[in-house]
Short mmCIF file of C-alpha atoms in Angstrom, two decimals:
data_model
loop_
_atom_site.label_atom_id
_atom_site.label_comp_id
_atom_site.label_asym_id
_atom_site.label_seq_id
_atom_site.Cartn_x
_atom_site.Cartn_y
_atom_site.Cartn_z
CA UNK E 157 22.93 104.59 43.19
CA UNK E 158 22.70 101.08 42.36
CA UNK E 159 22.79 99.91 46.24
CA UNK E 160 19.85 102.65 46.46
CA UNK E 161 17.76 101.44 43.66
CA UNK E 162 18.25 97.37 45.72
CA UNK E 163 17.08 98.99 48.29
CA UNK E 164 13.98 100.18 46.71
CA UNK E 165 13.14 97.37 44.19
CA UNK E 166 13.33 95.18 48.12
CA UNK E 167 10.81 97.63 49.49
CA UNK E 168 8.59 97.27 47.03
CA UNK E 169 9.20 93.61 46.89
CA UNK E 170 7.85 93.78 50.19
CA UNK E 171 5.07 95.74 49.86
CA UNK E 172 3.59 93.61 46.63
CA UNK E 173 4.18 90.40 48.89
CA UNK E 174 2.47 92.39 51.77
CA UNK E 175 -0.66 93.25 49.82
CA UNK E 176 -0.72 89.45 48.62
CA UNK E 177 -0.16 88.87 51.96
CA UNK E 178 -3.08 90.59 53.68
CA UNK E 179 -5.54 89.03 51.57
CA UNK E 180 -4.30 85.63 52.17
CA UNK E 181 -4.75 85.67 55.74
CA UNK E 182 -7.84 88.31 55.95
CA UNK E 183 -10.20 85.40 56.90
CA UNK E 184 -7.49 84.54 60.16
CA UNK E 185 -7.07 87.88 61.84
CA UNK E 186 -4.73 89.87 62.53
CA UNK E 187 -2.23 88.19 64.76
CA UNK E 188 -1.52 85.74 61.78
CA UNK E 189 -1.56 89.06 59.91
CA UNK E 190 1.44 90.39 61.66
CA UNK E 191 3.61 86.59 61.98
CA UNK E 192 2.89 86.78 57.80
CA UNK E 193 4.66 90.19 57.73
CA UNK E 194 7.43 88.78 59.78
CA UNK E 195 7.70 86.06 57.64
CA UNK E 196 7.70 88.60 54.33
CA UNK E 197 10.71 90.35 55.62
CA UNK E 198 12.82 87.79 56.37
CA UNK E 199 12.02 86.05 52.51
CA UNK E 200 12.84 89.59 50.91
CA UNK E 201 15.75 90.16 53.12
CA UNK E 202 17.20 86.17 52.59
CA UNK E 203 15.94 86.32 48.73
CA UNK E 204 15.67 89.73 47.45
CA UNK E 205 18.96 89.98 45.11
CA UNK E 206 16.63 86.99 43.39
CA UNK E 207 14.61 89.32 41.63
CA UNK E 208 11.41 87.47 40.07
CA UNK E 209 12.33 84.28 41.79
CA UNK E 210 10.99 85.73 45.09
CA UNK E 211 7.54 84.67 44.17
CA UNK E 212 8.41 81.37 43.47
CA UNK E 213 9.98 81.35 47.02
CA UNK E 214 7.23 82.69 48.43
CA UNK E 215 4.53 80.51 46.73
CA UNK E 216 6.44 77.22 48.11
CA UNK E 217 7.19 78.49 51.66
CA UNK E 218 3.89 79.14 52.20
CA UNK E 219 2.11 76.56 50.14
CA UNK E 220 4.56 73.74 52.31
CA UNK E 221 3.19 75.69 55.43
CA UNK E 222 -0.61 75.26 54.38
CA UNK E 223 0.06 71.36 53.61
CA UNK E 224 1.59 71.02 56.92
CA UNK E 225 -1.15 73.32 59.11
CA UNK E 226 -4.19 71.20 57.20
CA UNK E 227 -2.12 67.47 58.34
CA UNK E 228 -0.59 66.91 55.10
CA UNK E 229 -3.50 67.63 53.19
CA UNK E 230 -2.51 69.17 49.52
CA UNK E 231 -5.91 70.81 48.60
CA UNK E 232 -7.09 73.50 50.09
CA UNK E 233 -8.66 77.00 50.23
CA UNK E 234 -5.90 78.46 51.81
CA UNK E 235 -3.53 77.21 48.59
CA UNK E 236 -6.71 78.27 46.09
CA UNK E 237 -6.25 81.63 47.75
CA UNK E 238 -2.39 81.80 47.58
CA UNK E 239 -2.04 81.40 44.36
CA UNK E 240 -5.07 83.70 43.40
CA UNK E 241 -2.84 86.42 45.60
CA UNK E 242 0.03 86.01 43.75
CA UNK E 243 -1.45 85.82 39.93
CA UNK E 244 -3.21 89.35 41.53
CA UNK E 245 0.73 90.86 42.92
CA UNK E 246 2.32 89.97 39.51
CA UNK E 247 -0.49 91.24 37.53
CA UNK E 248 -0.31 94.19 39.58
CA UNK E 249 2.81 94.84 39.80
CA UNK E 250 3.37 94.50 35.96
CA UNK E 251 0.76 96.78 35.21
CA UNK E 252 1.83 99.55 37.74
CA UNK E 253 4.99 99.45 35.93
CA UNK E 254 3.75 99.34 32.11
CA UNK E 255 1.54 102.77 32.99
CA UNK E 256 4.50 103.94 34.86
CA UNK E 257 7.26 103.17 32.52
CA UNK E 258 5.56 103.21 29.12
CA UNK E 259 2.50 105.66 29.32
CA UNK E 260 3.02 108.14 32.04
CA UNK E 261 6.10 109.36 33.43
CA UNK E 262 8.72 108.28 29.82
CA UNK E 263 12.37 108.99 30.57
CA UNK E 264 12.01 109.36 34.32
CA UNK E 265 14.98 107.85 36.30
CA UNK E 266 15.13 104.07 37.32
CA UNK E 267 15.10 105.65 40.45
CA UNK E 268 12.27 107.73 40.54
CA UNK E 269 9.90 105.38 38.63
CA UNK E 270 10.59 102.74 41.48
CA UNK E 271 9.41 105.42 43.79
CA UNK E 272 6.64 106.31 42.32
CA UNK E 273 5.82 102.09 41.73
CA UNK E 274 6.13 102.36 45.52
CA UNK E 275 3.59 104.87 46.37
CA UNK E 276 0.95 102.91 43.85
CA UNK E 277 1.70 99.68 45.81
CA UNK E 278 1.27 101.64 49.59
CA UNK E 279 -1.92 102.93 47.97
CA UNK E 280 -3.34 100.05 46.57
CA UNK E 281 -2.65 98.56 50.21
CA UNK E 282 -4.23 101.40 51.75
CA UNK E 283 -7.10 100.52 49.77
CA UNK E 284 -7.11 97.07 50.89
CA UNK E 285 -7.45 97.81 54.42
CA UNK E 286 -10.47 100.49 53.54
CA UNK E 287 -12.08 97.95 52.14
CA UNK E 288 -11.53 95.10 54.21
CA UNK E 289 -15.29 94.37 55.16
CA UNK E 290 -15.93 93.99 51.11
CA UNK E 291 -12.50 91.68 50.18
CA UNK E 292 -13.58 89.53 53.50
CA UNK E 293 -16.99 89.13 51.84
CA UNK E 294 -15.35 88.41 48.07
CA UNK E 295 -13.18 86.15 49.83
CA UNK E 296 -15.81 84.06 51.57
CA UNK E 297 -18.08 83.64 48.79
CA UNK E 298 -15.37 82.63 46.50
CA UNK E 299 -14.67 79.35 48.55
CA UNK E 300 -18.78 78.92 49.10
CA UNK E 301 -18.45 78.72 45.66
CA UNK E 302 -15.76 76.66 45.06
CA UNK E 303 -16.88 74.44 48.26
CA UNK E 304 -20.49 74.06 47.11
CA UNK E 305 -19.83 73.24 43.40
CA UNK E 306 -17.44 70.84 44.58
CA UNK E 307 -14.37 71.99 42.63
CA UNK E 308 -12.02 73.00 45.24
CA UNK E 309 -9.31 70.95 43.62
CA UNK E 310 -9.88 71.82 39.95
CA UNK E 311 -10.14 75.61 41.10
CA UNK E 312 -6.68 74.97 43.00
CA UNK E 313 -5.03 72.75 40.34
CA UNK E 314 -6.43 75.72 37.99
CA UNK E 315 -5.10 78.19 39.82
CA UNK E 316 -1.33 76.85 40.85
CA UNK E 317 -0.82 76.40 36.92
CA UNK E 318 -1.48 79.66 36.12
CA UNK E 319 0.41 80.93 38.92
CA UNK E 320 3.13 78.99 37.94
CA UNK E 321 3.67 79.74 34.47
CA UNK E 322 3.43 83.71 35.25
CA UNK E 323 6.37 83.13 37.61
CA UNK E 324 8.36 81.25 35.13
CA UNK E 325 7.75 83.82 32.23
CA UNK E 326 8.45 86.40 34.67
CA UNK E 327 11.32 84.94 36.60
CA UNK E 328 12.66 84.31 32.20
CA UNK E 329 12.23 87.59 31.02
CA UNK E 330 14.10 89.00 33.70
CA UNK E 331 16.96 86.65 33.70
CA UNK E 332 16.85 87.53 29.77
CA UNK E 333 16.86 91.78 30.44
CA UNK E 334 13.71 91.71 28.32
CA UNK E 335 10.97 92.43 31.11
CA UNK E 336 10.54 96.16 30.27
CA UNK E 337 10.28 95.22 26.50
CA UNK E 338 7.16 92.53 26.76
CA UNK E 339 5.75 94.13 29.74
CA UNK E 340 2.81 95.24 27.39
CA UNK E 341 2.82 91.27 25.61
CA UNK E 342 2.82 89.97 29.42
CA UNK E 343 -0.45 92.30 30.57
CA UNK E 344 -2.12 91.22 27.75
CA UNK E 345 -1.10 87.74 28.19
CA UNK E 346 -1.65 87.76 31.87
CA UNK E 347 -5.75 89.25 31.20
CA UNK E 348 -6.55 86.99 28.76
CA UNK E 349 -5.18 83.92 30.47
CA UNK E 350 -7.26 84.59 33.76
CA UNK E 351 -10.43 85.40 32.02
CA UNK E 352 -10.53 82.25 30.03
CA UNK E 353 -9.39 80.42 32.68
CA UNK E 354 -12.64 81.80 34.66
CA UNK E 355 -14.65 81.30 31.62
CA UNK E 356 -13.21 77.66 31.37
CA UNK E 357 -14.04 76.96 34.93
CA UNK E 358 -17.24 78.57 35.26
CA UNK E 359 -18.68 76.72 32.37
CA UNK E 360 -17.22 73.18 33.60
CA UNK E 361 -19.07 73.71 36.91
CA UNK E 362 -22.38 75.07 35.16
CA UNK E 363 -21.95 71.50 32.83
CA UNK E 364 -20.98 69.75 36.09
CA UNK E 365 -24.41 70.55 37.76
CA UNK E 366 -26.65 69.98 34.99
CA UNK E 367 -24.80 66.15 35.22
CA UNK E 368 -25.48 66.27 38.30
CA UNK E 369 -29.09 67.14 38.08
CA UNK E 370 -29.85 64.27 35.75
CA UNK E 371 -28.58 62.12 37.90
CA UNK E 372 -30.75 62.99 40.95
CA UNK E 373 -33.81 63.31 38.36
CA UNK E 374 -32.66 59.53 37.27
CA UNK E 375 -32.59 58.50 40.61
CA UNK E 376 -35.94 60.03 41.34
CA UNK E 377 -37.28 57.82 38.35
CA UNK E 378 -35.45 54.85 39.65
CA UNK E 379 -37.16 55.11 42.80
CA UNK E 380 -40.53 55.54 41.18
CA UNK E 381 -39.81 52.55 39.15
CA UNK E 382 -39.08 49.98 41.96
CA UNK E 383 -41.90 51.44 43.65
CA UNK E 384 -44.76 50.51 40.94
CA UNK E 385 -42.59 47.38 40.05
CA UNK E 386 -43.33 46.12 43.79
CA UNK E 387 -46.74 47.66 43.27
CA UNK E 388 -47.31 45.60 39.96
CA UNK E 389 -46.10 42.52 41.64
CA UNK E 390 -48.83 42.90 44.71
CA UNK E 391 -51.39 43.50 41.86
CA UNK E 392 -50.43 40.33 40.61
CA UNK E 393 -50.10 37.85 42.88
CA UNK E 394 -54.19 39.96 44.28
CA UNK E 395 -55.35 39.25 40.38
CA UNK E 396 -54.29 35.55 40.73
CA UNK E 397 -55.72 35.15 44.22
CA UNK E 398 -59.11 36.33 42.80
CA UNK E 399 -59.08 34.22 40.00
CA UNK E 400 -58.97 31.19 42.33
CA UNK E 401 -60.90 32.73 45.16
CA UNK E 402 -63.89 30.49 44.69
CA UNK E 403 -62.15 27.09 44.16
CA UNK E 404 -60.03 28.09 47.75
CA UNK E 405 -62.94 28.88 49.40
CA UNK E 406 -65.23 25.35 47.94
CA UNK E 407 -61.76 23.61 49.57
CA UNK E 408 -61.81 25.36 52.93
CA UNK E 409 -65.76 24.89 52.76
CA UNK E 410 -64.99 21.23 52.17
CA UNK E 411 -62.88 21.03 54.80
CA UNK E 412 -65.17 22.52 57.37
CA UNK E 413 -68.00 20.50 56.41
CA UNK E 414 -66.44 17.45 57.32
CA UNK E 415 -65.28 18.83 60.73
CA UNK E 416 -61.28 18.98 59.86
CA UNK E 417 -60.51 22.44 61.48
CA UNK E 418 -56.88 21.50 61.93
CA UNK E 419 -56.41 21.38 58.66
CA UNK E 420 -58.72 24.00 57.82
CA UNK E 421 -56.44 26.69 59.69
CA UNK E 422 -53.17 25.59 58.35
CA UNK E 423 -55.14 26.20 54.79
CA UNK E 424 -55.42 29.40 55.82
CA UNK E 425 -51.83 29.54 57.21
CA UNK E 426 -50.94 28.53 53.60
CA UNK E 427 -53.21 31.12 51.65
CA UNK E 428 -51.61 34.22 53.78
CA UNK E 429 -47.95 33.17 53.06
CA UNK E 430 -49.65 33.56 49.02
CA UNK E 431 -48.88 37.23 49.63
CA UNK E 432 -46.64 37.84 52.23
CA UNK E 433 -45.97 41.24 51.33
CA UNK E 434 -49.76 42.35 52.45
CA UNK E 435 -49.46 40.37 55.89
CA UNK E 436 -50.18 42.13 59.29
CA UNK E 437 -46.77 44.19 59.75
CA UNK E 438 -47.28 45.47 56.35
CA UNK E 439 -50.82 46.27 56.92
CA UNK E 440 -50.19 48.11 60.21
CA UNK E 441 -47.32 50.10 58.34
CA UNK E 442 -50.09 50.87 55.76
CA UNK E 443 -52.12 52.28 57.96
CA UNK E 444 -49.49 54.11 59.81
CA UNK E 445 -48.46 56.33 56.77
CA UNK E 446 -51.65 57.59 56.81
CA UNK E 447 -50.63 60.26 58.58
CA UNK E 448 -48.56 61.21 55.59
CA UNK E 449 -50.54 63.51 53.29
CA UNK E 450 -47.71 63.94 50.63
CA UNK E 451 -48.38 60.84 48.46
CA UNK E 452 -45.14 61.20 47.10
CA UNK E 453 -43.15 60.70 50.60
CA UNK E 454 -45.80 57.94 51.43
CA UNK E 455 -45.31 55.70 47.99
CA UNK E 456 -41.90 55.95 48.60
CA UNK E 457 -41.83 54.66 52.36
CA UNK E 458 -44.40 51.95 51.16
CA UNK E 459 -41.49 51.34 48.45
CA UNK E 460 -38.68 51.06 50.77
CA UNK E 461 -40.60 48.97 53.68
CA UNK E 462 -41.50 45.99 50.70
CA UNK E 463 -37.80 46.51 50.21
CA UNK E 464 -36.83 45.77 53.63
CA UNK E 465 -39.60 42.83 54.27
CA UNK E 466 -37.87 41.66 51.23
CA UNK E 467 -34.56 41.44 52.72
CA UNK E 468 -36.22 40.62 56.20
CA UNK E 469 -34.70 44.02 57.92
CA UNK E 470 -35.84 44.35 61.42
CA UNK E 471 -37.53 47.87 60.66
CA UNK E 472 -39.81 50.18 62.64
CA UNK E 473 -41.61 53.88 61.68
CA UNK E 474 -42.41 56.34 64.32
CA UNK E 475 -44.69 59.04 64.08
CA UNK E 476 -43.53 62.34 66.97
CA UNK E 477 -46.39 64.10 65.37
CA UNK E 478 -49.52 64.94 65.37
CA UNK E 479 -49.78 66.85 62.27
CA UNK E 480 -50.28 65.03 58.79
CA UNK E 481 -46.71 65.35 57.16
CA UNK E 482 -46.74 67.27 54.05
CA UNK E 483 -44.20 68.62 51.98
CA UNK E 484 -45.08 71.23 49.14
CA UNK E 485 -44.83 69.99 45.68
CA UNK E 486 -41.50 72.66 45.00
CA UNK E 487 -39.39 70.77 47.44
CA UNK E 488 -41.01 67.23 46.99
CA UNK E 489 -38.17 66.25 44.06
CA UNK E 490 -35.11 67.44 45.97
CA UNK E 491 -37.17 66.02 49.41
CA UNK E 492 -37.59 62.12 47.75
CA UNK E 493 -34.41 61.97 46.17
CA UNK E 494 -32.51 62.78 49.77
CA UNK E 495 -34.80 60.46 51.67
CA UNK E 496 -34.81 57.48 49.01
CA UNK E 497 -30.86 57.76 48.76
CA UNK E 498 -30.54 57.36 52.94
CA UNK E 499 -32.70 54.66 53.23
CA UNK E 500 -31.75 52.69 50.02
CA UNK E 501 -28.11 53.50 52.01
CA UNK E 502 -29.16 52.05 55.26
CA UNK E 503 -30.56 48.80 53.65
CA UNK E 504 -27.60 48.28 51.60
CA UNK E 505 -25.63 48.38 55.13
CA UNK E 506 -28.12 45.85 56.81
CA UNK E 507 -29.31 43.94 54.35
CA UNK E 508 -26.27 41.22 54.82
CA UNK E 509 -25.67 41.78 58.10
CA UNK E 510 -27.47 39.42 60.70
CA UNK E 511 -29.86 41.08 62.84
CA UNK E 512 -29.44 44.41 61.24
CA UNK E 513 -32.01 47.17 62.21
CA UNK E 514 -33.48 50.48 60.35
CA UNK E 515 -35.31 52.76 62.56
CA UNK E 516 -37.24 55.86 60.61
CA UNK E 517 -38.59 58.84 63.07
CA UNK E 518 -40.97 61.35 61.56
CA UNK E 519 -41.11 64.72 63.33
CA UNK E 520 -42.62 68.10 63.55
CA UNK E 521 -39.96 70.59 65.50
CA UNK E 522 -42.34 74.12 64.42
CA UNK E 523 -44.59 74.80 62.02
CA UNK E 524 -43.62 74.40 58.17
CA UNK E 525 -40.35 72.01 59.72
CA UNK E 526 -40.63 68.27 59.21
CA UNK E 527 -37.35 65.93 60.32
CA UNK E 528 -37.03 62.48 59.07
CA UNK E 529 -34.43 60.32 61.43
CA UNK E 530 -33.14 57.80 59.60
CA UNK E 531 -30.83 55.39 61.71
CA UNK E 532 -29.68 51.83 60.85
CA UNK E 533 -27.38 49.48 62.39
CA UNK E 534 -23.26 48.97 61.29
CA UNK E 535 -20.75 46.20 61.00
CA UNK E 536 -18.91 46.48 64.02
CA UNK E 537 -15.66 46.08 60.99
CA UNK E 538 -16.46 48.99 59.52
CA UNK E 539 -14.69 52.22 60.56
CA UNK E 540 -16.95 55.46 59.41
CA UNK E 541 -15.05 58.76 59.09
CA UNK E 542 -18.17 60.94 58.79
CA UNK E 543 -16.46 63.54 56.48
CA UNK E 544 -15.71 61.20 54.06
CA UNK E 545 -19.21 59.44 53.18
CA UNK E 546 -20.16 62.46 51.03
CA UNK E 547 -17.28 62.35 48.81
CA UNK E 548 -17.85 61.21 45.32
CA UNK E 549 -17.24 57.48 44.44
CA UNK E 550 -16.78 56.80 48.50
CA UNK E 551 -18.26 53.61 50.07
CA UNK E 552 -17.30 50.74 52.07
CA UNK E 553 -20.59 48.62 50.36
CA UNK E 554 -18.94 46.30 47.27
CA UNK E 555 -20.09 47.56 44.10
CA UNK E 556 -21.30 50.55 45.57
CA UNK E 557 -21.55 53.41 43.05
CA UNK E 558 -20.88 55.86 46.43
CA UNK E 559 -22.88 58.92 45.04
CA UNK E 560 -26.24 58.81 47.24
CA UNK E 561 -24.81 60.84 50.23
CA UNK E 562 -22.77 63.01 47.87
CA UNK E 563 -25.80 64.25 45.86
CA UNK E 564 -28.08 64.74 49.24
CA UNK E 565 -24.77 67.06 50.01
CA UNK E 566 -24.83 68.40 46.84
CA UNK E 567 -28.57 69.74 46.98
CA UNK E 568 -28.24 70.84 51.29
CA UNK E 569 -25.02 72.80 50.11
CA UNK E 570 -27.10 74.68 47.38
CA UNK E 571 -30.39 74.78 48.86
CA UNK E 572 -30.97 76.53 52.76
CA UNK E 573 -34.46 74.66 53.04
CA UNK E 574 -32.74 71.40 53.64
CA UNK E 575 -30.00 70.58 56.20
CA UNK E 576 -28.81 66.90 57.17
CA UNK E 577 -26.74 66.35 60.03
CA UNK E 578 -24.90 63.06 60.88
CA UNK E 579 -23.70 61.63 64.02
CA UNK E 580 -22.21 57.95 64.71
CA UNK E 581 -22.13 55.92 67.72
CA UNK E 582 -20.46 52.36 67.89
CA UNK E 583 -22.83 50.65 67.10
CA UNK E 584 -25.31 52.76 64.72
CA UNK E 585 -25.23 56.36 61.99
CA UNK E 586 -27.94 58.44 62.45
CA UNK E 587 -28.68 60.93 59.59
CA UNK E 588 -31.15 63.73 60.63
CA UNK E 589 -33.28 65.54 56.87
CA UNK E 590 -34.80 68.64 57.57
CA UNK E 591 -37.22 70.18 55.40
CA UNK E 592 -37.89 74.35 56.34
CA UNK E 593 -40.52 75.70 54.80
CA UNK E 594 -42.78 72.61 54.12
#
């Protein structure tokens, strides 16, 4: 009897990893399905007079295996969703056998009640492949969650401790004949430790956005800032100019009169360095945002080229459009905080480097769709791996905070109207903002 009941408490061993199991890999198909089975069976069959301890064996095997599969990279989905699995096949499996043991079917034999714990597991699978469409779905949303709130590793590091401790408490109990005693204490335990972990993480990512949302509203007030500061200082040096306008002119007059046009013209030469912000270039860029009818986008432009005369960027704006570029006041906040953080990013690359170039390319692909091409030159030093720019508190700039490009990913992750792409060449990254719906 006690060979058969093995025998049975490894079957359904096999059939709670299984379950896990299927979920874990429903996103890879079913060939890794089937290898995953394989690799079940031989863990029960090498481990299964370990009782409890399986799941610990299980949890490392494949965790290792993830590591290895994403090139030694610790967090992951994959590991989110193992250890989700196996919270779910201990809760499960606890709670199958509290009903079973405690509630329904009292004084049945150890043998019987295992069958019966095997039937609920084969069911539950059966289930899970009636419903795979809906699971798939769960599944995927779960890591857009995770993936767009930016708290893959807290939800992992979240989830591994709680997976943990259930196996320890389990893997204890057993070793201390006590499981069937505290199997009510454990399902209790087990619910309210998940929900307030949920609760706990839900909340941190609901205060983790609103952080995030002053910041970009900061930044959007920062950029309005330096643009009226440069404004102010225009104003001023124009109010001082007019002040004097009459004595310049009596000493260009006085010049003139007494037939010294040499020195007459480098007068002038003189007076237009006064304001070398409002020279030709800057007129001509003046007049070329006039084909921008969202003020907004064009007093932030007019910002960022001052900038860039400022740090004497070689700069140049192109217009592939015919149609006045306008951008409707809902998307105008998230719209000037991801332009103003790429170019304030590609001046802070060229701005020390000799001969460094920003190119800016305004477009209209279809109707309602506006694409700003922002492009500057790079250090030929610099080595950029483009998937790790948008990672908090990444830069190669010194005292660089490195949050522009992860906010811009932050709102394109939560908002479809906006999509940036970004390629890089040898000698240049090009960032490509799309606005939909304009």
């Amino acid at each position: 009897m006690a060979q058969v009941n093995f025998l049975l408490l490894g079957i359904l061993e096999s059939i709670s990893l299984i379950c896990c199991n299927y979920i874990i890999f429903i996103r890879e198909g079913r060939r890794p399905f089937f290898f995953s089975l394989i690799f079940v069976l031989l863990i029960v069959g090498l481990f299964g007079s370990f009782g409890n301890f399986i799941y610990f064996i299980y949890f490392f095997s494949l965790f290792c295996i993830n590591v290895i599969k994403a090139r030694w990279t610790i967090v992951s989905y994959s590991n989110c969703l193992l250890a989700c699995c196996i919270i779910f096949s201990i809760f499960l499996t606890n709670i199958s056998s509290l009903f079973l043991n405690h509630i329904f079917f009292l004084g049945l034999p150890a043998t019987s009640t295992i069958i019966i714990q095997i039937m609920f597991e084969i069911f539950i699978f059966i289930i899970l492949l009636l419903f795979h469409t809906k699971i798939l779905e769960l599944v995927t949303s779960l890591e857009n969650y995770v993936i767009k709130n930016n708290s893959l590793a807290k939800f992992q590091y979240l989830a591994s401790v709680i997976c943990i401790i259930l196996i320890i408490v389990v893997i204890i109990a057993e070793q201390l004949n006590i499981e069937m005693q505290i199997q009510g204490i454990l399902v209790l335990l087990m619910f309210v430790t998940i929900n307030i972990a949920s609760f706990i993480f839900i909340e941190f990512n609901k205060y983790q956005n609103r952080i995030n949302q002053i910041k970009i509203a900061k930044r959007y007030v920062l950029q309005q800032q330096e643009y009226l500061s440069l404004k102010a200082n225009d104003y001023e040096k124009l109010r001082k100019l007019r002040h004097d306008y009459i004595n310049l002119l009596i000493v260009l007059e006085g010049l003139l009169n007494e037939g010294k046009i040499a020195q007459a013209k480098n007068y002038v030469t003189a007076l237009n360095k006064a304001i070398p912000s409002l020279g030709k270039n800057y007129q001509e860029q003046t007049l070329l945002l006039n084909n921008i009818k969202s003020i907004e986008i064009k007093s932030l432009l007019l910002a960022k080229i001052q900038l860039m005369n400022k740090f004497k960027i070689n700069h140049h704006i192109y217009f592939d459009t015919a149609k006045k570029v306008y951008i409707s006041p809902s998307k105008i906040l998230h719209s000037i905080t991801i332009l103003g953080n790429l170019i304030d990013n590609a001046i802070d690359e060229t701005k020390n480097n000799f001969n460094g170039k920003i190119f800016i390319k305004i477009r209209n692909p279809s109707d309602n769709i506006f694409e700003f091409e922002i492009s500057n030159s790079l250090n030929k030093k610099k080595r950029i791996q483009l998937d790790e720019i948008t990672q908090y508190g990444f830069t190669t700039k010194k005292g660089h905070s490195g949050i522009g490009l992860a906010i811009i990913k932050e709102i394109t992750d939560q908002h479809s109207d906006y999509t940036l792409e970004t390629t890089c060449s040898e000698n240049f990254i090009i960032f490509n903002f799309i606005v939909k719906g304009s």
